[in-house]
């Protein structure tokens, strides 16, 4: 019977396993217990997921003697259990008459992974709700619960977060832990796309406090405790938002003057600004305490915070002329600030109220005129020219994270080999394609996931039965986005360029000449493309198109590759729009380690007069995270900035469309 049970587990026959294990005596259960544990240990490399995992969990609950042994078996990293696995497990426990499901849930919670425990958390939560048991309060389960709030099960995704929290059985127990777990704040800033709210969790908590569902005073006290304990600025942002949404009254703020003063002096910029706003209108603030905190604030690098503090002290000196001398002395300390405008402002205010600040010492250091030479970029790996290598690289990509440089090599190799020998490539790729699951490989929780689109390219390359449908879908995607732009606001335009590259490549597979790869294949190991090489490829193939090009500016003190771009400009009819500090062109559409990055779309065409490279769209992202965009007046962002054709295309298709569209504006 045991071998039959193992066959049922591998078939995912949950109902049959329940029937087979119901009514067994304890001696038979002990025998199955020993053999089942040995069987799972033997298959140590097996991945238990889906119906197989459900069947294994039902068999474990139906045969193993205790929650400890079941948790040891199901808590393995190779076993993946989700919420839909819960009902059959609970039914099996009811049939057997065991009462240790809450203990099992807590033991499984102790084994949750630290990286992303949310999927297993949903299974554990189902077991706890089924027995109305209290949840664990450890860091990993709380993290998984927050992840469940931000990405609920499919049946709850149409319900706004506020309504889900009202009936959440874990809210009262786990809410205090949101303020106690360090670093958890980075996960609390999610948005509720159903309700159209940013920072949805702080907003929902504030509304529940207004309704009386939560104790407002306890919530506000917990918020202060978290802010005073400190954390990274990003982790404290949701708590600052919660404080503002709770809108403390003057009486409540007066109770926390000491907390506000501490946050003003020591908190991160957004936290200190919040404390400054709260303190400004309170008459209960002692002048001595405020002046002590101001000495620290005036030495901070946050210019907005320092400027507001200077104005506050100026106003206080006018309101309290009896303390003007003390206030002026503190203002004089601000005359040593590194920022010249703040230094001058502090000196002016100090003089206005009767103090003469000492001039700040100035240090001059001679650094010389020689700048370090730019680093030499390592060359990109050689192109893929053999089907076996393409199969190996594609299998690695589909089984893990889509690293950009291996993805570029696979796309380039796919374009080359389909045109060179499609039947041979199809025979080699068939083994990978046949192992792909029938379901979509794209992860619905990640709008930037490209696994499914890459798998579709491989299916199209082997002329799978659904290849024609895939090409039609890609063509429709291209046509729709040329007119309307990206439909998902969570996906940045540069990433849509990458997604559309794959779609365009899918529609062009097999149409390019033999051994012709992508025109924008990287030339350096960091994913960058030498602009001169791009020029040569366009000229050699006599083709045109739109190219997503990333221009990474050099950090201060590094010489630019001015000669490279000078030669390129002399060979083209229109400048590529590169700044004088441009060092390389990178087609990744993702941020690199540099002072600033610029994503550019170039329109390229080859004609009797030579190659034309025309800038039609630019998106600039500086080191501070600010983004600015410009575009050519002759092309819209929808038709240029969100659309790219990378595979070799017909010259007569693009030359008329690009004729006369030259943009010489400097970047």
XYZ file of C-alpha atoms in Angstrom:
667
model
C 0.000 0.000 0.000
C 2.905 2.367 0.746
C 4.150 2.305 -2.845
C 0.632 3.050 -4.036
C 0.545 6.019 -1.649
C 3.749 7.370 -3.124
C 2.272 7.068 -6.626
C -0.798 9.008 -5.478
C 1.442 11.734 -4.041
C 3.274 12.175 -7.337
C -0.022 12.249 -9.215
C -1.369 14.898 -6.857
C -4.390 12.712 -6.049
C -5.425 14.522 -2.868
C -8.901 13.009 -2.494
C -7.643 9.462 -2.978
C -4.947 9.999 -0.328
C -7.550 11.277 2.123
C -9.685 8.182 1.594
C -6.693 5.833 1.841
C -5.470 7.273 5.153
C -8.842 7.663 6.849
C -9.520 4.957 9.450
C -6.004 3.475 9.628
C -4.839 2.095 12.964
C -1.837 3.605 14.699
C 0.546 0.744 13.913
C -0.073 1.169 10.182
C 0.346 4.920 10.509
C 3.738 4.432 12.214
C 4.865 2.239 9.328
C 3.786 4.836 6.754
C 5.422 7.535 8.884
C 8.850 5.904 8.681
C 8.619 5.086 4.986
C 7.228 8.526 3.991
C 10.025 10.418 5.757
C 12.648 8.156 4.175
C 11.015 8.569 0.766
C 11.070 12.386 0.910
C 14.676 12.400 2.117
C 15.625 10.180 -0.780
C 14.156 12.715 -3.224
C 16.189 15.547 -1.744
C 16.556 17.298 -5.126
C 12.854 17.116 -5.919
C 10.813 20.337 -5.908
C 7.451 19.892 -4.172
C 4.958 22.440 -5.490
C 1.394 22.607 -6.756
C -0.736 19.473 -6.425
C 2.269 17.360 -5.442
C 2.948 19.601 -2.461
C -0.721 19.490 -1.475
C -0.731 15.692 -1.663
C 2.463 15.479 0.397
C 1.002 17.765 3.082
C -2.229 15.746 3.269
C -0.249 12.495 3.549
C 1.976 13.964 6.267
C -0.954 15.201 8.369
C -2.762 11.916 7.858
C 0.146 9.613 8.728
C 2.759 11.338 10.913
C 2.241 11.192 14.677
C 2.908 14.778 15.772
C 3.070 18.393 14.680
C 6.842 18.366 15.187
C 7.394 15.581 12.653
C 4.971 17.118 10.129
C 6.707 20.494 10.439
C 10.098 18.869 9.949
C 8.860 17.299 6.702
C 6.848 20.231 5.308
C 9.245 22.917 6.510
C 11.886 21.930 3.993
C 12.998 24.569 1.493
C 12.001 22.216 -1.330
C 8.337 22.180 -0.223
C 6.232 25.151 -1.362
C 2.763 25.423 0.183
C 0.246 28.186 -0.507
C -3.195 29.114 0.775
C -5.061 26.808 -1.607
C -3.206 23.864 -0.031
C -4.857 24.616 3.318
C -8.436 23.267 2.869
C -7.487 19.641 2.070
C -4.951 19.629 4.912
C -7.591 20.862 7.379
C -10.084 18.257 6.113
C -7.498 15.504 6.624
C -6.875 16.721 10.174
C -10.618 16.731 10.876
C -11.001 13.176 9.526
C -8.123 11.970 11.658
C -9.259 13.909 14.738
C -5.966 15.656 15.530
C -5.945 19.005 17.335
C -2.363 20.114 16.762
C -2.834 22.235 13.620
C -2.092 25.503 15.536
C 1.118 23.945 16.865
C 1.985 22.866 13.312
C 1.393 26.401 12.073
C 3.706 27.880 14.717
C 6.425 25.326 14.015
C 6.222 26.051 10.283
C 6.428 29.774 11.059
C 9.715 29.129 12.868
C 11.058 27.647 9.625
C 10.001 30.477 7.313
C 12.781 31.814 5.063
C 14.057 35.273 5.875
C 14.203 36.500 2.298
C 10.564 36.360 1.141
C 8.326 34.313 3.472
C 4.949 35.516 2.211
C 3.801 32.470 0.157
C 4.287 30.000 3.015
C 2.771 32.564 5.371
C -0.555 32.300 3.542
C -0.659 28.535 4.182
C 0.199 29.039 7.840
C -2.420 31.782 8.169
C -5.099 29.468 6.767
C -4.310 26.806 9.361
C -4.471 29.374 12.166
C -7.765 30.876 10.988
C -9.295 27.399 10.633
C -8.714 26.755 14.353
C -9.132 30.403 15.430
C -5.654 30.344 16.933
C -3.382 33.284 17.736
C -0.677 33.987 15.145
C 3.084 33.932 15.769
C 4.639 37.327 16.398
C 8.182 36.679 15.244
C 9.793 38.892 12.619
C 9.437 36.498 9.688
C 5.722 35.853 10.125
C 5.019 39.567 10.594
C 6.959 40.289 7.401
C 4.957 37.664 5.556
C 1.691 39.080 6.906
C 2.595 42.551 5.625
C 3.400 41.018 2.252
C -0.041 39.376 2.286
C -1.609 42.791 2.861
C 0.251 44.314 -0.067
C -0.403 41.356 -2.408
C -3.490 39.460 -1.196
C -4.792 36.156 -2.584
C -6.600 36.388 -5.909
C -10.056 36.136 -4.325
C -9.364 39.262 -2.219
C -7.657 41.498 -4.787
C -10.861 43.353 -5.609
C -11.346 44.277 -1.940
C -9.704 47.545 -0.779
C -7.092 47.271 1.942
C -9.262 49.156 4.459
C -12.074 46.602 4.174
C -9.649 43.698 4.454
C -8.061 45.123 7.592
C -11.441 45.597 9.308
C -11.996 41.826 9.344
C -8.378 40.679 9.558
C -8.151 38.229 12.502
C -4.447 38.999 13.020
C -4.651 42.811 13.115
C -4.897 43.312 16.880
C -2.098 40.854 17.646
C 0.372 41.847 14.937
C -0.220 45.610 14.761
C 2.180 46.431 17.642
C 4.890 44.429 15.900
C 4.733 46.744 12.869
C 6.318 49.408 15.064
C 8.851 47.093 16.727
C 10.518 45.163 13.876
C 13.537 47.079 12.593
C 13.573 47.686 8.852
C 9.969 46.596 8.372
C 8.970 50.133 7.392
C 10.440 49.622 3.918
C 7.638 47.110 3.280
C 4.844 49.303 4.669
C 4.891 51.907 1.919
C 2.976 49.903 -0.686
C 0.117 51.355 -2.737
C -3.467 50.140 -3.032
C -4.111 50.174 -6.772
C -7.721 49.114 -6.260
C -8.474 52.182 -4.130
C -5.956 54.381 -5.945
C -4.083 55.293 -2.733
C -0.404 55.789 -2.108
C 0.984 54.617 1.254
C -2.208 52.619 1.656
C -1.392 50.981 5.013
C -0.802 54.218 7.019
C -3.959 55.667 5.460
C -6.004 52.576 6.394
C -4.683 52.550 9.967
C -5.549 56.224 10.402
C -9.084 55.599 9.142
C -9.543 52.645 11.461
C -8.417 54.849 14.351
C -10.955 57.508 13.315
C -13.688 54.827 13.240
C -12.760 53.601 16.720
C -11.632 50.188 15.458
C -8.104 50.979 16.709
C -7.032 52.974 19.748
C -5.793 56.290 18.355
C -3.643 57.155 21.383
C -1.906 53.788 21.335
C -1.304 54.142 17.602
C 0.184 57.626 18.031
C 2.353 56.523 20.967
C 3.653 53.561 18.968
C 4.425 55.872 16.074
C 6.529 58.130 18.312
C 8.338 55.139 19.814
C 9.302 53.894 16.362
C 10.502 57.309 15.184
C 12.548 57.894 18.343
C 14.219 54.470 18.115
C 15.272 55.421 14.602
C 15.853 53.479 11.411
C 16.778 54.178 7.813
C 15.004 57.166 6.289
C 13.080 54.961 3.849
C 11.935 52.680 6.678
C 10.612 55.650 8.695
C 8.692 57.226 5.809
C 5.428 55.282 6.444
C 5.512 56.230 10.125
C 5.949 59.912 9.274
C 2.944 59.591 6.966
C 0.942 57.885 9.728
C 1.829 60.679 12.161
C 0.621 63.299 9.707
C -2.582 61.373 8.965
C -3.361 61.034 12.668
C -2.959 64.843 12.903
C -2.109 65.201 16.614
C -3.950 67.989 18.396
C -1.957 70.777 20.116
C -2.583 69.079 23.454
C -1.298 65.737 22.145
C 1.723 67.389 20.566
C 2.506 69.153 23.841
C 2.792 65.752 25.532
C 5.529 64.796 23.084
C 7.649 67.964 23.025
C 10.718 66.048 24.225
C 10.259 63.471 21.461
C 9.884 66.179 18.840
C 13.044 67.965 20.014
C 15.016 64.743 19.845
C 13.711 63.982 16.357
C 14.482 67.533 15.233
C 18.094 67.189 16.252
C 18.849 63.570 15.419
C 16.181 62.256 13.035
C 16.625 61.763 9.273
C 15.659 64.709 7.083
C 11.932 63.933 6.587
C 11.509 63.028 10.266
C 13.276 66.192 11.439
C 11.148 68.334 9.105
C 7.989 66.761 10.535
C 9.160 67.471 14.089
C 10.059 71.031 13.144
C 6.565 71.676 11.757
C 4.942 70.203 14.860
C 7.075 72.242 17.284
C 6.773 75.553 15.502
C 3.262 76.328 16.715
C 3.609 75.033 20.295
C 3.904 77.642 23.061
C 5.042 74.952 25.499
C 8.502 74.665 23.918
C 11.152 75.985 26.310
C 13.600 78.421 24.749
C 16.644 76.706 26.271
C 15.614 73.299 24.916
C 14.907 74.786 21.503
C 18.265 76.579 21.382
C 20.101 73.374 22.342
C 18.381 71.497 19.521
C 18.989 74.404 17.111
C 22.752 74.187 17.579
C 22.627 70.654 16.202
C 20.137 71.481 13.454
C 22.188 74.421 12.111
C 25.144 72.085 11.540
C 23.124 69.571 9.506
C 23.550 69.303 5.719
C 19.780 69.439 5.052
C 19.469 72.901 3.534
C 15.681 73.131 3.710
C 15.675 72.116 7.356
C 18.429 74.601 8.256
C 16.770 77.445 6.361
C 13.454 76.840 8.154
C 15.252 76.746 11.523
C 16.969 80.060 10.802
C 13.633 81.664 9.978
C 12.100 80.220 13.145
C 14.905 81.609 15.320
C 14.577 84.982 13.598
C 10.856 85.028 14.393
C 11.500 83.898 17.986
C 14.065 86.690 18.507
C 11.485 89.263 17.457
C 8.855 87.740 19.747
C 11.222 87.429 22.747
C 13.479 90.513 22.746
C 14.604 89.599 26.273
C 16.239 86.448 24.846
C 17.455 88.017 21.599
C 21.125 87.938 22.628
C 21.050 84.192 23.309
C 19.195 83.515 20.071
C 21.644 85.692 18.122
C 24.559 83.691 19.557
C 22.999 80.461 18.269
C 22.383 82.102 14.892
C 26.053 83.028 14.812
C 26.984 79.357 15.090
C 25.139 78.801 11.820
C 27.613 81.140 10.096
C 29.968 78.174 9.795
C 27.616 76.096 7.637
C 29.244 74.604 4.494
C 26.528 76.037 2.200
C 27.383 79.620 1.280
C 23.777 80.876 1.091
C 22.926 79.467 4.535
C 26.191 80.750 5.958
C 25.431 84.258 4.725
C 21.818 84.069 5.935
C 22.894 83.000 9.433
C 25.501 85.763 9.631
C 22.963 88.376 8.510
C 20.376 87.288 11.089
C 22.958 87.080 13.871
C 24.118 90.632 13.109
C 20.497 91.805 12.924
C 19.852 90.641 16.475
C 23.066 91.978 17.979
C 25.736 89.300 17.560
C 28.893 89.479 15.439
C 29.717 85.971 14.201
C 33.336 85.026 13.726
C 34.304 84.485 10.100
C 34.400 80.850 9.104
C 37.911 79.569 8.362
C 38.597 78.813 4.732
C 40.916 75.989 3.758
C 42.493 75.983 0.294
C 43.978 72.786 -1.046
C 45.842 72.655 -4.327
C 44.894 69.482 -6.183
C 46.795 70.032 -9.415
C 45.534 69.927 -12.959
C 45.898 66.254 -13.860
C 42.700 64.222 -13.858
C 42.712 60.418 -13.610
C 42.293 58.516 -16.814
C 38.945 56.807 -17.406
C 38.875 53.092 -16.562
C 39.185 50.630 -19.416
C 35.951 48.701 -19.944
C 36.243 44.942 -20.233
C 35.030 43.551 -23.532
C 31.665 41.814 -23.695
C 31.627 38.018 -24.065
C 31.786 36.747 -27.607
C 28.455 36.240 -29.420
C 26.666 32.908 -29.214
C 27.201 31.012 -32.461
C 26.306 27.437 -31.490
C 22.790 26.136 -30.672
C 24.050 24.102 -27.707
C 25.478 27.202 -26.033
C 22.237 29.081 -26.664
C 20.233 26.251 -25.088
C 22.436 26.278 -21.987
C 22.268 30.061 -21.538
C 18.496 30.181 -22.140
C 17.866 27.431 -19.574
C 19.878 29.357 -16.962
C 17.925 32.549 -17.642
C 14.526 30.852 -17.397
C 15.499 29.194 -14.142
C 16.565 32.350 -12.317
C 16.895 36.100 -12.521
C 17.117 37.708 -15.956
C 20.544 39.335 -15.749
C 20.834 41.925 -18.478
C 24.112 40.904 -20.146
C 23.235 37.175 -20.446
C 19.811 38.218 -21.749
C 21.459 40.382 -24.427
C 23.678 37.457 -25.472
C 20.699 35.102 -25.717
C 18.670 37.569 -27.801
C 21.629 38.247 -30.083
C 22.367 34.534 -30.472
C 18.715 33.765 -31.162
C 18.606 36.344 -33.953
C 21.819 34.965 -35.472
C 20.994 31.261 -35.307
C 17.388 31.485 -36.512
C 18.597 33.096 -39.717
C 21.559 30.739 -40.110
C 20.036 27.290 -39.502
C 16.548 27.310 -38.025
C 15.931 23.510 -38.219
C 19.133 22.749 -36.303
C 18.333 25.397 -33.712
C 14.795 24.037 -33.330
C 16.090 20.530 -32.615
C 18.410 21.853 -29.904
C 15.857 24.162 -28.299
C 13.109 21.570 -28.278
C 14.413 20.038 -25.044
C 14.149 23.386 -23.237
C 10.760 24.292 -24.720
C 9.226 20.928 -23.877
C 10.194 21.345 -20.216
C 8.510 24.729 -19.922
C 5.329 24.615 -17.810
C 2.027 25.072 -19.572
C 1.178 28.034 -17.383
C 2.627 31.433 -18.090
C 6.097 32.003 -16.704
C 5.457 35.690 -16.053
C 5.021 36.493 -12.372
C 1.788 38.477 -11.899
C 3.143 40.238 -8.802
C 6.083 41.663 -10.788
C 5.001 43.929 -13.685
C 8.602 43.971 -14.934
C 8.880 40.184 -15.281
C 10.154 39.060 -18.699
C 10.357 35.277 -18.185
C 7.131 34.601 -20.075
C 8.133 36.776 -23.016
C 11.538 35.095 -23.280
C 9.878 31.676 -23.177
C 7.564 32.843 -25.972
C 10.574 33.809 -28.111
C 12.005 30.315 -27.717
C 8.658 28.761 -28.680
C 8.479 30.984 -31.739
C 12.033 30.015 -32.704
C 11.158 26.301 -32.768
C 7.878 27.020 -34.589
C 5.765 25.634 -31.752
C 2.002 25.221 -32.404
C 1.288 28.552 -30.757
C 4.058 30.449 -32.610
C 1.619 32.207 -34.938
C -0.555 33.282 -32.003
C 2.512 34.607 -30.171
C 3.594 36.681 -33.174
C 0.076 38.086 -33.522
C 0.031 39.029 -29.834
C 3.416 40.754 -30.107
C 2.310 42.659 -33.181
C -0.817 43.787 -31.367
C 1.254 44.868 -28.365
C 3.518 46.956 -30.576
C 0.595 48.558 -32.390
C -1.236 49.396 -29.154
C 1.752 50.940 -27.405
C 2.705 53.082 -30.390
C -0.655 54.782 -29.979
C -1.376 54.765 -26.239
C 1.941 54.251 -24.438
C 2.576 51.845 -21.517
C -0.630 50.783 -19.709
C 0.965 50.054 -16.315
C 2.204 53.125 -14.393
C 4.455 50.916 -12.249
C 6.689 50.131 -15.256
C 9.190 52.826 -16.215
C 9.403 53.773 -19.916
C 12.978 52.409 -20.265
C 11.747 48.995 -19.109
C 8.930 49.130 -21.641
C 11.608 49.653 -24.265
C 13.172 46.380 -23.151
C 9.807 44.583 -23.217
C 9.066 45.929 -26.677
C 12.496 44.890 -27.907
C 11.531 41.293 -27.178
C 8.173 41.739 -28.892
C 9.793 43.310 -31.975
C 12.393 40.551 -32.110
C 9.623 37.949 -31.971
C 7.883 39.472 -34.989
C 11.179 39.620 -36.940
C 12.616 36.156 -36.173
C 13.651 34.420 -39.349
C 13.459 37.509 -41.553
C 17.037 38.707 -41.032
C 19.978 37.463 -43.121
C 22.100 34.629 -41.781
C 24.485 35.370 -38.908
C 23.135 38.876 -38.300
C 22.605 39.692 -34.624
C 21.127 42.661 -32.812
C 22.358 46.052 -33.926
C 22.561 47.230 -30.313
C 24.279 44.159 -28.829
C 26.617 45.343 -26.008
C 30.313 45.733 -26.703
C 31.476 45.928 -23.053
C 31.016 43.627 -20.085
C 28.971 46.241 -18.199
C 26.315 46.154 -20.940
C 27.390 49.350 -22.716
C 27.534 49.879 -26.463
C 30.291 51.827 -28.170
C 28.624 54.509 -30.337
C 31.142 54.015 -33.108
C 30.267 50.316 -33.306
C 26.571 51.184 -33.516
C 27.347 53.526 -36.408
C 29.304 50.822 -38.230
C 26.566 48.203 -37.761
C 23.855 50.481 -39.088
C 26.011 51.408 -42.092
C 26.932 47.774 -42.808
C 23.367 46.443 -42.662
C 21.814 49.388 -44.541
C 18.922 49.444 -42.100
C 17.179 51.756 -39.697
C 15.083 51.808 -36.595
C 14.696 53.233 -33.125
C 17.318 52.361 -30.513
C 17.061 52.617 -26.720
C 20.501 53.891 -25.776
C 21.705 54.547 -22.246
C 24.345 57.232 -21.877
C 26.120 57.061 -18.517
C 27.872 60.269 -17.532
C 31.245 60.155 -15.886
C 31.699 60.923 -12.192
C 33.316 64.277 -11.394
C 37.043 64.341 -12.064
C 37.018 61.757 -14.872
C 37.915 62.706 -18.425
C 35.236 62.109 -21.044
C 35.819 60.126 -24.216
C 35.493 63.281 -26.272
C 37.484 61.983 -29.230
C 35.185 59.006 -29.761
C 32.117 61.171 -30.033
C 33.948 63.764 -32.128
C 34.787 61.113 -34.705
C 31.215 59.842 -34.582
C 29.786 63.325 -35.135
C 32.099 63.886 -38.086
C 30.817 60.686 -39.725
C 27.101 61.286 -39.151
C 24.756 63.899 -40.510
C 23.236 64.551 -37.079
C 24.714 64.374 -33.599
C 23.723 61.465 -31.403
C 22.754 63.902 -28.676
C 25.583 62.952 -26.374
C 26.834 65.431 -23.829
C 30.482 66.353 -23.504
C 30.708 64.176 -20.418
C 29.317 61.077 -22.120
C 31.482 58.000 -21.842
C 29.448 55.081 -23.159
C 26.072 54.143 -24.592
C 24.273 51.393 -22.712
C 21.127 49.725 -24.088
C 20.075 48.178 -20.810
C 17.525 50.784 -19.773
C 18.559 50.209 -16.151
C 20.567 52.296 -13.697
C 24.344 51.910 -13.455
C 26.813 53.129 -10.862
C 27.632 56.620 -12.088
C 26.937 60.213 -11.215
C 23.939 60.342 -13.554
C 22.366 58.374 -16.370
C 20.561 59.398 -19.516
C 18.256 57.110 -21.483
C 18.083 58.237 -25.102
C 16.124 56.969 -28.084
C 18.036 57.362 -31.318
C 16.436 57.171 -34.756
C 18.966 55.565 -37.093
C 18.787 55.380 -40.886
C 21.246 54.635 -43.651
C 21.033 56.288 -47.043
C 23.097 57.654 -49.929
C 24.352 60.479 -47.713
C 25.546 58.149 -44.964
C 24.203 57.112 -41.569
C 21.967 59.500 -39.637
C 21.659 59.207 -35.834
C 18.911 61.466 -34.499
C 17.883 61.969 -30.901
C 14.104 61.795 -30.472
C 13.649 61.182 -26.721
C 15.713 61.578 -23.589
C 15.102 60.711 -19.926
C 17.666 61.976 -17.405
C 18.107 60.519 -13.932
C 20.613 62.239 -11.673
C 22.314 60.887 -8.589
C 19.611 62.481 -6.469
C 16.891 60.480 -8.195
C 15.304 63.415 -10.054
C 14.027 62.553 -13.508
C 13.578 64.907 -16.442
C 12.544 64.098 -20.005
C 12.825 65.907 -23.311
C 11.781 64.862 -26.790
C 12.005 65.979 -30.371
C 9.106 68.181 -31.519
C 8.784 65.983 -34.567
C 8.165 62.699 -32.705
C 5.889 61.991 -29.745
C 6.959 59.985 -26.715
C 4.285 57.403 -27.538
C 5.703 56.758 -30.993
C 9.382 57.089 -30.138
C 10.236 56.957 -26.462
C 8.144 53.845 -25.780
C 8.884 51.866 -28.906
C 12.033 50.294 -30.246
C 12.911 48.123 -33.238
C 16.205 46.337 -32.733
C 16.332 43.555 -35.313
C 17.627 44.409 -38.825
C 14.734 45.949 -40.723
C 13.975 46.881 -44.299
C 15.544 50.111 -45.421
C 12.615 51.226 -47.579
C 10.282 50.846 -44.580
C 12.121 53.329 -42.354
C 13.989 55.746 -44.606
C 10.863 57.733 -45.648
C 9.603 57.895 -42.059
C 12.915 59.251 -40.764
C 13.675 61.603 -43.649
C 14.244 65.163 -42.518
C 13.829 64.398 -38.821
C 17.070 65.740 -37.448
C 17.478 67.062 -33.942
C 20.703 68.887 -33.166
C 19.750 70.163 -29.696
C 22.552 69.462 -27.217
C 21.706 67.262 -24.236
